[in-house]
CSV table of N, CA and C in Angstrom, one decimal:
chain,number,residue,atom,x,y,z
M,1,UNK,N,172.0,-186.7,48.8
M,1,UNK,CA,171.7,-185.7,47.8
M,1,UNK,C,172.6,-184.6,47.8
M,2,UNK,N,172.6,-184.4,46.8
M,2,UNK,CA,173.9,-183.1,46.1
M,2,UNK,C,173.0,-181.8,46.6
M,3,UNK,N,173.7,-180.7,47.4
M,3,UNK,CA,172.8,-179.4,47.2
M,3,UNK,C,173.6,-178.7,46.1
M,4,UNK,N,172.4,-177.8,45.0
M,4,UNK,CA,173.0,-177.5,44.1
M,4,UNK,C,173.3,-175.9,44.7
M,5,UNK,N,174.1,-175.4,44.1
M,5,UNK,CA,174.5,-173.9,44.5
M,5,UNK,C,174.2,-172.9,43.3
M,6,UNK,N,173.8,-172.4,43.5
M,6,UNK,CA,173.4,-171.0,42.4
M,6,UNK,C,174.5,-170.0,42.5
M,7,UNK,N,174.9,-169.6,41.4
M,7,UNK,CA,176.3,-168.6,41.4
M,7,UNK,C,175.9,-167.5,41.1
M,8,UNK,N,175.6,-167.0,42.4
M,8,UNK,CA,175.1,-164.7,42.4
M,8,UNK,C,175.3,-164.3,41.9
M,9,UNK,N,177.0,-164.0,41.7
M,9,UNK,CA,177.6,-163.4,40.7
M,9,UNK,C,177.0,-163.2,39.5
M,10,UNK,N,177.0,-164.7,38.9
M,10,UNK,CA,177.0,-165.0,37.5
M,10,UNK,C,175.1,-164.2,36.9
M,11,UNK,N,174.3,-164.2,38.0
M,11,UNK,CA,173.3,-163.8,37.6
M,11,UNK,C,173.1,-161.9,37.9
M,12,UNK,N,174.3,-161.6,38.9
M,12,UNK,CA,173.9,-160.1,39.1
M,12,UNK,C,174.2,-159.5,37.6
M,13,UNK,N,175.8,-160.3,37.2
M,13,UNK,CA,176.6,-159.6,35.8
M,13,UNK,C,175.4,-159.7,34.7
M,14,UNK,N,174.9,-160.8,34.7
M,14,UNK,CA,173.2,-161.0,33.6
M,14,UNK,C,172.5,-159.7,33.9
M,15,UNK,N,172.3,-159.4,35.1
M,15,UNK,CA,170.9,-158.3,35.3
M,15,UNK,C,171.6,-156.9,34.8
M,16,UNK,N,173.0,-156.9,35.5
M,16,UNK,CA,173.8,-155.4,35.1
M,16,UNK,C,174.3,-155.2,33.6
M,17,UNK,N,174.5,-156.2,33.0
M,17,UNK,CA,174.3,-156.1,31.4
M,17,UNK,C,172.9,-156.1,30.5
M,18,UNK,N,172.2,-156.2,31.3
M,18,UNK,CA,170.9,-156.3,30.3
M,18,UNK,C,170.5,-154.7,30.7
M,19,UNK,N,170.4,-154.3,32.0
M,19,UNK,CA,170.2,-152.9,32.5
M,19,UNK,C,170.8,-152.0,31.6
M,20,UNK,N,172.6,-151.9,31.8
M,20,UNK,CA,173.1,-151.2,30.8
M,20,UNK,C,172.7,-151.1,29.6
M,21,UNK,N,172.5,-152.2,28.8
M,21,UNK,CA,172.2,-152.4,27.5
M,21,UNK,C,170.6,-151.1,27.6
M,22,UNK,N,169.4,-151.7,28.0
M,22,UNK,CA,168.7,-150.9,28.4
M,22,UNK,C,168.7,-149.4,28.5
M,23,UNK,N,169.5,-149.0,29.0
M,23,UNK,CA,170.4,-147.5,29.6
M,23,UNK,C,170.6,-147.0,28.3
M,24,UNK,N,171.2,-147.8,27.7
M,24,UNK,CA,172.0,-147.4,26.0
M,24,UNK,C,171.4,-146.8,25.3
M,25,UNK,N,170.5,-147.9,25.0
M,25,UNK,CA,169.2,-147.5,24.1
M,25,UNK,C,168.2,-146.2,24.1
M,26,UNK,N,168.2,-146.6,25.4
M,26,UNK,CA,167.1,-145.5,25.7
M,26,UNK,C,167.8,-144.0,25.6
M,27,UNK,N,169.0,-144.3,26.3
M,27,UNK,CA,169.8,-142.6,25.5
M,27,UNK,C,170.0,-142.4,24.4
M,28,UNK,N,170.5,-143.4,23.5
M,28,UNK,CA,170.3,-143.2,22.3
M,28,UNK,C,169.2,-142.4,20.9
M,29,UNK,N,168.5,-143.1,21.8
M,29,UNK,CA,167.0,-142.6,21.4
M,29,UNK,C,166.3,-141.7,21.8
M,30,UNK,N,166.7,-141.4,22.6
M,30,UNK,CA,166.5,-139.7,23.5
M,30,UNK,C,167.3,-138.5,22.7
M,31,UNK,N,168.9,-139.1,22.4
M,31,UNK,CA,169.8,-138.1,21.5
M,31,UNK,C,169.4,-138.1,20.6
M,32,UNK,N,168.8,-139.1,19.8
M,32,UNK,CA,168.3,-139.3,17.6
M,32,UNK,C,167.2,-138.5,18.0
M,33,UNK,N,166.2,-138.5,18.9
M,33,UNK,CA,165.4,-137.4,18.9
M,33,UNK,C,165.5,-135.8,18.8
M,34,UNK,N,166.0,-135.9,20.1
M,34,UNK,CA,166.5,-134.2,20.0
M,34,UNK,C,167.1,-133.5,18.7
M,35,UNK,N,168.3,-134.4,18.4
M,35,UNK,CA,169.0,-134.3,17.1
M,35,UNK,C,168.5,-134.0,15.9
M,36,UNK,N,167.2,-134.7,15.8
M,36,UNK,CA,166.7,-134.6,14.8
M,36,UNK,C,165.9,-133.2,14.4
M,37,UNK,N,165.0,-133.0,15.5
M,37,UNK,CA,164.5,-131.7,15.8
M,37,UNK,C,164.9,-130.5,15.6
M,38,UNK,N,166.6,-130.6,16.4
M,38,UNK,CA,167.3,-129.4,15.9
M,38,UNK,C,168.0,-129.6,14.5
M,39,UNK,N,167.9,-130.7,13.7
M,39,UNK,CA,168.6,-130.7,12.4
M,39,UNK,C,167.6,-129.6,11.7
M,40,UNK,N,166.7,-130.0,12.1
M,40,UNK,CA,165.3,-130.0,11.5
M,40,UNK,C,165.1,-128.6,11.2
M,41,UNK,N,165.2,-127.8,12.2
M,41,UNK,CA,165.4,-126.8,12.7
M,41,UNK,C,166.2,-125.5,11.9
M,42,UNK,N,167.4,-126.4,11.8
M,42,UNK,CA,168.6,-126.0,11.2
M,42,UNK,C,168.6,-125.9,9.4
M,43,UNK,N,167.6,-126.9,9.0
M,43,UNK,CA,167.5,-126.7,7.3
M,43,UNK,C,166.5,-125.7,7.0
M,44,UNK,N,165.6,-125.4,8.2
M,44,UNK,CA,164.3,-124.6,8.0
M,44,UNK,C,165.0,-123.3,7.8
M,45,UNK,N,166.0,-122.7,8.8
M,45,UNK,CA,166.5,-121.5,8.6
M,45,UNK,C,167.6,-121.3,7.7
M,46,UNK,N,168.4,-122.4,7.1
M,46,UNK,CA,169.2,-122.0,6.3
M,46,UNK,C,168.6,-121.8,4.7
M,47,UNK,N,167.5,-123.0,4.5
M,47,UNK,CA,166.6,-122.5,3.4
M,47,UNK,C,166.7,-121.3,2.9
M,48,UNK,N,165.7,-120.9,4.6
M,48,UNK,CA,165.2,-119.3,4.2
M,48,UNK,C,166.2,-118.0,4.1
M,49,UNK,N,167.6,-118.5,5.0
M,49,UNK,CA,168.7,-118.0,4.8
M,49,UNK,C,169.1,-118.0,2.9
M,50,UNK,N,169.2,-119.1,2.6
M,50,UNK,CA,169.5,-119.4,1.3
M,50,UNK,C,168.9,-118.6,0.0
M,51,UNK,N,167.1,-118.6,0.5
M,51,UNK,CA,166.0,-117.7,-0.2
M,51,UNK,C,166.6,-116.4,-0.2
M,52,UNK,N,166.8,-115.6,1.0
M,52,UNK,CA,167.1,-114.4,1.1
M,52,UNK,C,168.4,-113.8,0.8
M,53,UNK,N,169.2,-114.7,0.5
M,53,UNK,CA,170.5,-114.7,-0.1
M,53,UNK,C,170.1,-114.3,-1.9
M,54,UNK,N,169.8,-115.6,-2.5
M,54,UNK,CA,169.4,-115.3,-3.2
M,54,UNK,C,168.2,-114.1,-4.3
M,55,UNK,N,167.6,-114.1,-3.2
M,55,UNK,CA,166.7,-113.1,-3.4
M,55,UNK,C,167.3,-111.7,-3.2
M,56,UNK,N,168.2,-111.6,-2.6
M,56,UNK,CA,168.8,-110.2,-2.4
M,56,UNK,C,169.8,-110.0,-3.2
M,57,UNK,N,170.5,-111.3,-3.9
M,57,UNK,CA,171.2,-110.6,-5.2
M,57,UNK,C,170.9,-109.8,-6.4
M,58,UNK,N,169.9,-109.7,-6.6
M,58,UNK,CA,169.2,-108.4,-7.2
M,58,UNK,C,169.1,-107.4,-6.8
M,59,UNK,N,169.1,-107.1,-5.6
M,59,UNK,CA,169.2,-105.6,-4.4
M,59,UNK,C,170.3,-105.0,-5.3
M,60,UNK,N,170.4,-103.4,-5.8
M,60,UNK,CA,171.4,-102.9,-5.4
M,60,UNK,C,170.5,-101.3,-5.4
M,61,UNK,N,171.2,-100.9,-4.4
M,61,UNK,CA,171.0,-99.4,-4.4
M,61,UNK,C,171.5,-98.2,-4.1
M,62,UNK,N,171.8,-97.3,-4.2
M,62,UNK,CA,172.6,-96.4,-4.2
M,62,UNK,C,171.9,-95.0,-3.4
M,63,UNK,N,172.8,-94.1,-2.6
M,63,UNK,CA,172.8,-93.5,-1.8
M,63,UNK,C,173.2,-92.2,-2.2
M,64,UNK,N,172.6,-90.8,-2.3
M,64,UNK,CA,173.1,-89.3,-3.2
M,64,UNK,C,172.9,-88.7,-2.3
M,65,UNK,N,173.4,-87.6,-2.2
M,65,UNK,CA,172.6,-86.0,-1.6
M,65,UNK,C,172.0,-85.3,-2.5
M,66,UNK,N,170.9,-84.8,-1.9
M,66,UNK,CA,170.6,-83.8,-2.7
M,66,UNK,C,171.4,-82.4,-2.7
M,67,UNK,N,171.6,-82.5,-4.1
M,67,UNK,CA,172.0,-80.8,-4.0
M,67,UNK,C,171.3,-79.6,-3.4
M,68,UNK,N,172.2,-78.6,-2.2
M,68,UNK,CA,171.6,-77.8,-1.9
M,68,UNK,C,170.8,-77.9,-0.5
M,69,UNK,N,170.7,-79.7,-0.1
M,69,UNK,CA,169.9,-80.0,0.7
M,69,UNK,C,170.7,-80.7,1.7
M,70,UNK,N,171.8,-80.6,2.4
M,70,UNK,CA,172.9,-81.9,3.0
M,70,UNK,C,172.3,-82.9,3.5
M,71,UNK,N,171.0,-82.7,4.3
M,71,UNK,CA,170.3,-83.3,5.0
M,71,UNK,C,169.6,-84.0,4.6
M,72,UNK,N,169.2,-84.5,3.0
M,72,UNK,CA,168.3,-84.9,2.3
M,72,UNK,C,168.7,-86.1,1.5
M,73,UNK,N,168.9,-87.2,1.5
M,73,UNK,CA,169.4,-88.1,1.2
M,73,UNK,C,168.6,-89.0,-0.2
M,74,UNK,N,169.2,-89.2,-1.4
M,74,UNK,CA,168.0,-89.4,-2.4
M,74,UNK,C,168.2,-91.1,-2.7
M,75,UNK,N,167.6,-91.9,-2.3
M,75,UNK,CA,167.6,-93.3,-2.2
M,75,UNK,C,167.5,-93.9,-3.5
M,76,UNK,N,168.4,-94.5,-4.5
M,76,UNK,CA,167.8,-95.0,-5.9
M,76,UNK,C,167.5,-96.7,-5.9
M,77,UNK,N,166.1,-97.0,-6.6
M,77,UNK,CA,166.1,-98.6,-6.6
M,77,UNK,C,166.7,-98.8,-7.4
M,78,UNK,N,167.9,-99.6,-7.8
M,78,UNK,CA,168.7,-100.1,-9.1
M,78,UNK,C,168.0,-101.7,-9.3
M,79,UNK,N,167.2,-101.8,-8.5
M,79,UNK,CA,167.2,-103.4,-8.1
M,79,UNK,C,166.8,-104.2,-9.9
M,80,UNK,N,166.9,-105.2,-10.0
M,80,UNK,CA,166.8,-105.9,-11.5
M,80,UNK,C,165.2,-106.5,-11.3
M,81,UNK,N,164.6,-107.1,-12.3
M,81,UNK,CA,163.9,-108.1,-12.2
M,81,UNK,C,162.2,-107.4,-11.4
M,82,UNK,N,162.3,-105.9,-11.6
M,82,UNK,CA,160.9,-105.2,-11.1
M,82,UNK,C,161.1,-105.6,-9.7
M,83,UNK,N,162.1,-105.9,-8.4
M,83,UNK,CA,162.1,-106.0,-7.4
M,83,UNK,C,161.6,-104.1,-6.7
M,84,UNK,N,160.7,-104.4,-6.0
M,84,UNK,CA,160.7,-102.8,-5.2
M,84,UNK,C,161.1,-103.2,-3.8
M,85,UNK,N,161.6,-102.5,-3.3
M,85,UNK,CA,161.8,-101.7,-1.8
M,85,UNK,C,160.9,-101.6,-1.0
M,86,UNK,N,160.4,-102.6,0.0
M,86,UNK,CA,159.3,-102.6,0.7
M,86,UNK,C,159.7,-101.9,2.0
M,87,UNK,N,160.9,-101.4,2.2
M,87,UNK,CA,161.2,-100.4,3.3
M,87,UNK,C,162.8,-100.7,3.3
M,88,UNK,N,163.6,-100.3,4.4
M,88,UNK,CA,164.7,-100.1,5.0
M,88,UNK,C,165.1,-99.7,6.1
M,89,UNK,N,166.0,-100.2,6.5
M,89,UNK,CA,166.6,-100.2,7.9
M,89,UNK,C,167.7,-99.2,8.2
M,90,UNK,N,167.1,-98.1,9.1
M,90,UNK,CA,168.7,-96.9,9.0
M,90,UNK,C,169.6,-97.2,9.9
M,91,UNK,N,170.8,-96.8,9.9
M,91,UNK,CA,172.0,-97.1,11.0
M,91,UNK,C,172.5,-95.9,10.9
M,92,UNK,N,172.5,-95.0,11.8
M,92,UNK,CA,173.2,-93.7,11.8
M,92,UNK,C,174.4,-93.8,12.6
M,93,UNK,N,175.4,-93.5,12.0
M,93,UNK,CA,177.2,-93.8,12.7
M,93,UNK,C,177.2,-91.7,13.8
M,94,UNK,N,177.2,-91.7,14.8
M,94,UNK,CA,177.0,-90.3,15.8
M,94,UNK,C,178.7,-90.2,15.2
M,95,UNK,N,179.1,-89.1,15.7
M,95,UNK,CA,180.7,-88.2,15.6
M,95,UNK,C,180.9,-88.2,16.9
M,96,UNK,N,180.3,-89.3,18.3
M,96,UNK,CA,180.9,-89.2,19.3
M,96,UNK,C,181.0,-91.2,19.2
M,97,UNK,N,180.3,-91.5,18.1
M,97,UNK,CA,181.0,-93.4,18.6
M,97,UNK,C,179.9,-93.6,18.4
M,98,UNK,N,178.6,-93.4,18.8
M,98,UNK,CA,177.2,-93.7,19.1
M,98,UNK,C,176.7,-94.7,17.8
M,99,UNK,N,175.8,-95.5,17.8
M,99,UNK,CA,175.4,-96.6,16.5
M,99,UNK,C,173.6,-96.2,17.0
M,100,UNK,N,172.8,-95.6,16.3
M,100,UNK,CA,171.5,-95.7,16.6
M,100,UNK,C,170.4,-96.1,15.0
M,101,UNK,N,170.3,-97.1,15.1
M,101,UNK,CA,169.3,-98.1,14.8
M,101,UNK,C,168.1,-97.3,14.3
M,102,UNK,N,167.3,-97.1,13.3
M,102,UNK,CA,166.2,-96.2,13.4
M,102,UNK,C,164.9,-97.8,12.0
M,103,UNK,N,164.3,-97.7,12.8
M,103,UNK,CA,163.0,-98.4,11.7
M,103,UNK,C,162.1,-97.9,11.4
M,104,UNK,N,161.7,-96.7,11.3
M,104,UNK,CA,161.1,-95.6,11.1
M,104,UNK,C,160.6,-95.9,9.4
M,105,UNK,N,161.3,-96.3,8.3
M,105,UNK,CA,160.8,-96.5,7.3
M,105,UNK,C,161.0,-98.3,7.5
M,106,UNK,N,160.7,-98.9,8.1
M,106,UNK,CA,161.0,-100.8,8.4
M,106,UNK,C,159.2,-101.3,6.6
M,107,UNK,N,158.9,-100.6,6.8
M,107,UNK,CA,157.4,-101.4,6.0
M,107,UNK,C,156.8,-100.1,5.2
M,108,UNK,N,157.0,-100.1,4.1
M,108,UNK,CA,156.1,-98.8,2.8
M,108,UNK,C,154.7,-99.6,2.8
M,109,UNK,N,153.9,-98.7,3.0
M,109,UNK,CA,152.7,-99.0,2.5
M,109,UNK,C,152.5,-99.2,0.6
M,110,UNK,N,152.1,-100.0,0.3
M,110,UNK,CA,151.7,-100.0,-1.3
M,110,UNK,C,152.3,-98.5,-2.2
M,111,UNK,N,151.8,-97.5,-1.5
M,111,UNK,CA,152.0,-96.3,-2.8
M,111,UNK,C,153.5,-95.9,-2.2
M,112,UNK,N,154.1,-96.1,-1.1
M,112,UNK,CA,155.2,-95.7,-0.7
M,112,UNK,C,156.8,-96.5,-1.4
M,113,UNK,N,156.2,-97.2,-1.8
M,113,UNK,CA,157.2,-98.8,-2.0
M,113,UNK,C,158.5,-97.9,-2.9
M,114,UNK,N,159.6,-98.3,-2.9
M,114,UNK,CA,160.7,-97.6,-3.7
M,114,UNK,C,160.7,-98.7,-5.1
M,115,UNK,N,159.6,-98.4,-6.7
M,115,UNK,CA,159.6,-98.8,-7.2
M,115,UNK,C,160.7,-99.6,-7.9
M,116,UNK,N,161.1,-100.9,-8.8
M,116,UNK,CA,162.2,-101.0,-9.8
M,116,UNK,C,163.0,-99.5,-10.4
M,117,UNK,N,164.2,-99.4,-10.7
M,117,UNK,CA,164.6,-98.0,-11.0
M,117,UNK,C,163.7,-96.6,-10.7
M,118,UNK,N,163.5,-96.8,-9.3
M,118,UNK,CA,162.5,-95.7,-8.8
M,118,UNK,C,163.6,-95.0,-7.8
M,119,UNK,N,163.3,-94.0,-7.3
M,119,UNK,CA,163.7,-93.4,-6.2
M,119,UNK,C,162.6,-92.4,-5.3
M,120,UNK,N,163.2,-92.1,-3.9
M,120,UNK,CA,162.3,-91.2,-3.1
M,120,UNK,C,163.4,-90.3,-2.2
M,121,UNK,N,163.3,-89.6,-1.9
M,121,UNK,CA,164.0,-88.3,-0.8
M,121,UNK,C,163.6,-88.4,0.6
M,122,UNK,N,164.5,-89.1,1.3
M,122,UNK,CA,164.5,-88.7,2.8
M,122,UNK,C,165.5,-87.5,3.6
M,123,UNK,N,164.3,-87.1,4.0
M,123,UNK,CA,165.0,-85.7,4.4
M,123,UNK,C,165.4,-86.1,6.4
M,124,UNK,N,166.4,-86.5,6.5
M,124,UNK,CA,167.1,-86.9,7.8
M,124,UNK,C,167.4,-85.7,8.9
M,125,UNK,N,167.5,-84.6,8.7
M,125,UNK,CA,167.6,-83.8,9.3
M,125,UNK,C,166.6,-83.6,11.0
M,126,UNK,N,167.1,-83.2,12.0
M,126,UNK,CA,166.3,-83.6,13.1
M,126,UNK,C,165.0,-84.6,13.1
M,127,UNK,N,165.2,-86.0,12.8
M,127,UNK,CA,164.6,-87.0,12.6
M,127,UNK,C,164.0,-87.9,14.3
M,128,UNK,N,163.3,-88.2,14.2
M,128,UNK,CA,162.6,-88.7,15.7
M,128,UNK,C,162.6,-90.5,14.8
M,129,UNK,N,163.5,-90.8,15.8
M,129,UNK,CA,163.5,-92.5,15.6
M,129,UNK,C,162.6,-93.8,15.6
M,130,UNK,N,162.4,-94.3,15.5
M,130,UNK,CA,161.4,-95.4,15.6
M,130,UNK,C,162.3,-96.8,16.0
M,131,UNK,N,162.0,-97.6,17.3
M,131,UNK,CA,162.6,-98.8,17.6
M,131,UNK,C,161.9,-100.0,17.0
M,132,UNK,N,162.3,-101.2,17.4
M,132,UNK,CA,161.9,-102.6,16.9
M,132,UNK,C,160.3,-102.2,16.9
M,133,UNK,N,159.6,-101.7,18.5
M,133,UNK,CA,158.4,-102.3,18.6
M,133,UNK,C,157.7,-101.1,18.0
M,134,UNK,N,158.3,-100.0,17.6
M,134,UNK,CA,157.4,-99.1,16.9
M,134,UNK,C,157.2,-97.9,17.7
M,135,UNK,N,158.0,-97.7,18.8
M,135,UNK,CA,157.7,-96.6,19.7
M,135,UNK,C,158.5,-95.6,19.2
M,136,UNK,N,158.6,-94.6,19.7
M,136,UNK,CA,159.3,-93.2,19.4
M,136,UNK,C,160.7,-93.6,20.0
M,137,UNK,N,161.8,-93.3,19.3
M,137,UNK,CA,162.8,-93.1,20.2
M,137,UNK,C,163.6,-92.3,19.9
M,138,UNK,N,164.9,-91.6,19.9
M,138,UNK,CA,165.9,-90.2,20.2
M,138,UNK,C,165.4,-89.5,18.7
M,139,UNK,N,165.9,-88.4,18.9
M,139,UNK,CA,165.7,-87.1,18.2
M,139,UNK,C,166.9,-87.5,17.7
M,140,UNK,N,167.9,-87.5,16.4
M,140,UNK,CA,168.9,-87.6,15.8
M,140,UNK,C,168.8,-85.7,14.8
M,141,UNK,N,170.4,-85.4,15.8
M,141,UNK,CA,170.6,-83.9,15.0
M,141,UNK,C,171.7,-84.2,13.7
M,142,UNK,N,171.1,-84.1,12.2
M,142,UNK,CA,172.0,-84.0,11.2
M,142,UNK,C,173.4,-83.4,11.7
M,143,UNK,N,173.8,-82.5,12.5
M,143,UNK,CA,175.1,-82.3,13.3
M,143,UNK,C,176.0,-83.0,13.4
M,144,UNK,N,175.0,-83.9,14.1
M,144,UNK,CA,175.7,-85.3,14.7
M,144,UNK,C,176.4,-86.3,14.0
M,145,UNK,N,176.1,-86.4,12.5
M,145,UNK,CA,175.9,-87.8,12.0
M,145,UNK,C,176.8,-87.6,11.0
M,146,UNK,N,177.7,-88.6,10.9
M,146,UNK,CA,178.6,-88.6,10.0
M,146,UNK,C,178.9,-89.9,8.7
M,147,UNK,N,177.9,-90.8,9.5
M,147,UNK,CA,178.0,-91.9,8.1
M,147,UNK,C,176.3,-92.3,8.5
M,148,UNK,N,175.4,-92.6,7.4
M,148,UNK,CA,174.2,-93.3,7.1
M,148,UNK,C,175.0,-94.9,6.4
M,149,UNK,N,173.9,-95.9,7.2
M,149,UNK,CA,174.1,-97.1,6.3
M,149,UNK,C,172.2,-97.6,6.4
M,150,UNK,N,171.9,-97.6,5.1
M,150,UNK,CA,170.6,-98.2,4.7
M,150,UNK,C,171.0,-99.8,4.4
M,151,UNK,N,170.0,-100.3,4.9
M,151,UNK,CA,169.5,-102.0,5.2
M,151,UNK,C,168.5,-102.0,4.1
M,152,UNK,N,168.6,-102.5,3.2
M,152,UNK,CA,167.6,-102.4,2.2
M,152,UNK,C,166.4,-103.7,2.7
M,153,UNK,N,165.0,-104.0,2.5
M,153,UNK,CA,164.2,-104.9,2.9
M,153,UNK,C,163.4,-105.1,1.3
M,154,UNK,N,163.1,-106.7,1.1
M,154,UNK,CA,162.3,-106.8,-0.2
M,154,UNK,C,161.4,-108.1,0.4
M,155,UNK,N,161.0,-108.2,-0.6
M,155,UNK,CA,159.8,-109.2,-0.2
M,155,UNK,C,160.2,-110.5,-1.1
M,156,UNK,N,160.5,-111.2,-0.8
M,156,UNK,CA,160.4,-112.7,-1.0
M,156,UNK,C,159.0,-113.8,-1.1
M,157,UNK,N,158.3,-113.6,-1.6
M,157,UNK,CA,156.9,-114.5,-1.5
M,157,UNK,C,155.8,-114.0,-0.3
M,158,UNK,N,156.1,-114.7,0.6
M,158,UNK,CA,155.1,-114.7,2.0
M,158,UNK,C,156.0,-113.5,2.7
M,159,UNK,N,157.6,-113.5,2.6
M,159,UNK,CA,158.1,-112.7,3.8
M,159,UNK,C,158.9,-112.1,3.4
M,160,UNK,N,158.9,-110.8,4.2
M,160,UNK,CA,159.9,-109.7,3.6
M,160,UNK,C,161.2,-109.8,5.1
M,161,UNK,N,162.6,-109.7,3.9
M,161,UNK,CA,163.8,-110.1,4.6
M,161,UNK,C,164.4,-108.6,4.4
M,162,UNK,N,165.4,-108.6,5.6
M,162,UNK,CA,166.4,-107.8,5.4
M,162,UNK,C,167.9,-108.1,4.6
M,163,UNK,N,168.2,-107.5,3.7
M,163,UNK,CA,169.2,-107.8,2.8
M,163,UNK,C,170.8,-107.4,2.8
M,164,UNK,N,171.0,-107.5,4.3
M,164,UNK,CA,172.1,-107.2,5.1
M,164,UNK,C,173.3,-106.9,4.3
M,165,UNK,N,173.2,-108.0,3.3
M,165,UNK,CA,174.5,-108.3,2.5
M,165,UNK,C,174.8,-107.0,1.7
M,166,UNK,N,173.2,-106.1,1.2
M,166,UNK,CA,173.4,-105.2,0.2
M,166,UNK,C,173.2,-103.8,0.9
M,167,UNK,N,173.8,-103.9,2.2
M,167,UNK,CA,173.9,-102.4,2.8
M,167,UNK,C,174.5,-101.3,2.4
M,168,UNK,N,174.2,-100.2,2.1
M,168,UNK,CA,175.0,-98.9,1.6
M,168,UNK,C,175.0,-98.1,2.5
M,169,UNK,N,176.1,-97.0,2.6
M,169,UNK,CA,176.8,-96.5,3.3
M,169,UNK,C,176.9,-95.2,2.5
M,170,UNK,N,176.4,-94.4,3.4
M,170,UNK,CA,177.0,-93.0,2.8
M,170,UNK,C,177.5,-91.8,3.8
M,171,UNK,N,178.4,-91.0,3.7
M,171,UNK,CA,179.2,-90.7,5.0
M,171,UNK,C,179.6,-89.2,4.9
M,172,UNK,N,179.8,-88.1,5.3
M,172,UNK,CA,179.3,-86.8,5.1
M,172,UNK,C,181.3,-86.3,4.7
């Protein structure tokens, strides 16, 4: 009788190609997941990017002094389409370099809102700041300050955006 012989080789290359193959897969389908999530991810914010783009091309507004008053700055809504001003975001440029952020007007309550072709007077002068979370922060001296830039904010449906694009600048 013949002994037959089994060829090792030929069955380890079977197991290491089925393994790999296996390997493949499973990363593959590990990547189309993730992938997908962050695509996912990525149309949700450009939408709303997209919304607020849109939505803010009707923003325009303009920045005056009052006469008599330097410190008093008179905000006009120019906005089209009955959009109001549901607040704004200050940027005060300091005369030593300094950039201080104020949210102090960030949300008008209903009677506060800067209506369509409306306007209001903020009087800037020794102003006490307001941060992100709403706490008090620096005393800003009208001395100091050599350019204002307002962030205008409107309301879009459910959420109110900042309209970055339509920032104004006014500078002493």
């Amino acid at each position: 009788m013949k002994e037959k012989k089994f060829n090792k080789k030929g069955i380890s290359a079977l197991v290491a190609t089925v393994l790999l193959t296996v390997f493949v897969i499973s990363l593959g389908l590990v990547v189309i997941n993730w992938s997908g999530k962050l695509v996912e991810e990525g149309i949700e914010k450009s939408q709303s990017k997209i919304g607020s783009n849109l939505e803010c091309a009707d923003v325009n507004i303009k920045l005056e002094e009052k006469l008599g008053l330097p410190s008093t700055i008179i905000i006009k809504n120019n906005n089209k389409n009955n959009l109001e001003l549901e607040g704004f975001i200050g940027r005060f440029f300091k005369t030593n370099g300094d950039v201080i952020v104020d949210y102090a007007n960030n949300d008008f309550s209903d009677d506060k809102k800067i209506k369509a072709f409306g306007a209001r007077e903020f009087n800037f002068d020794n102003i006490q700041t307001v941060n992100v979370a709403g706490n008090p922060g620096v005393t800003i001296k009208w001395s100091d300050i050599n350019r204002i830039e307002i962030i205008p904010r409107v309301d879009i449906g459910e959420e109110i955006v900042n309209c970055d694009v339509r920032k104004v600048a006014w500078e002493k």
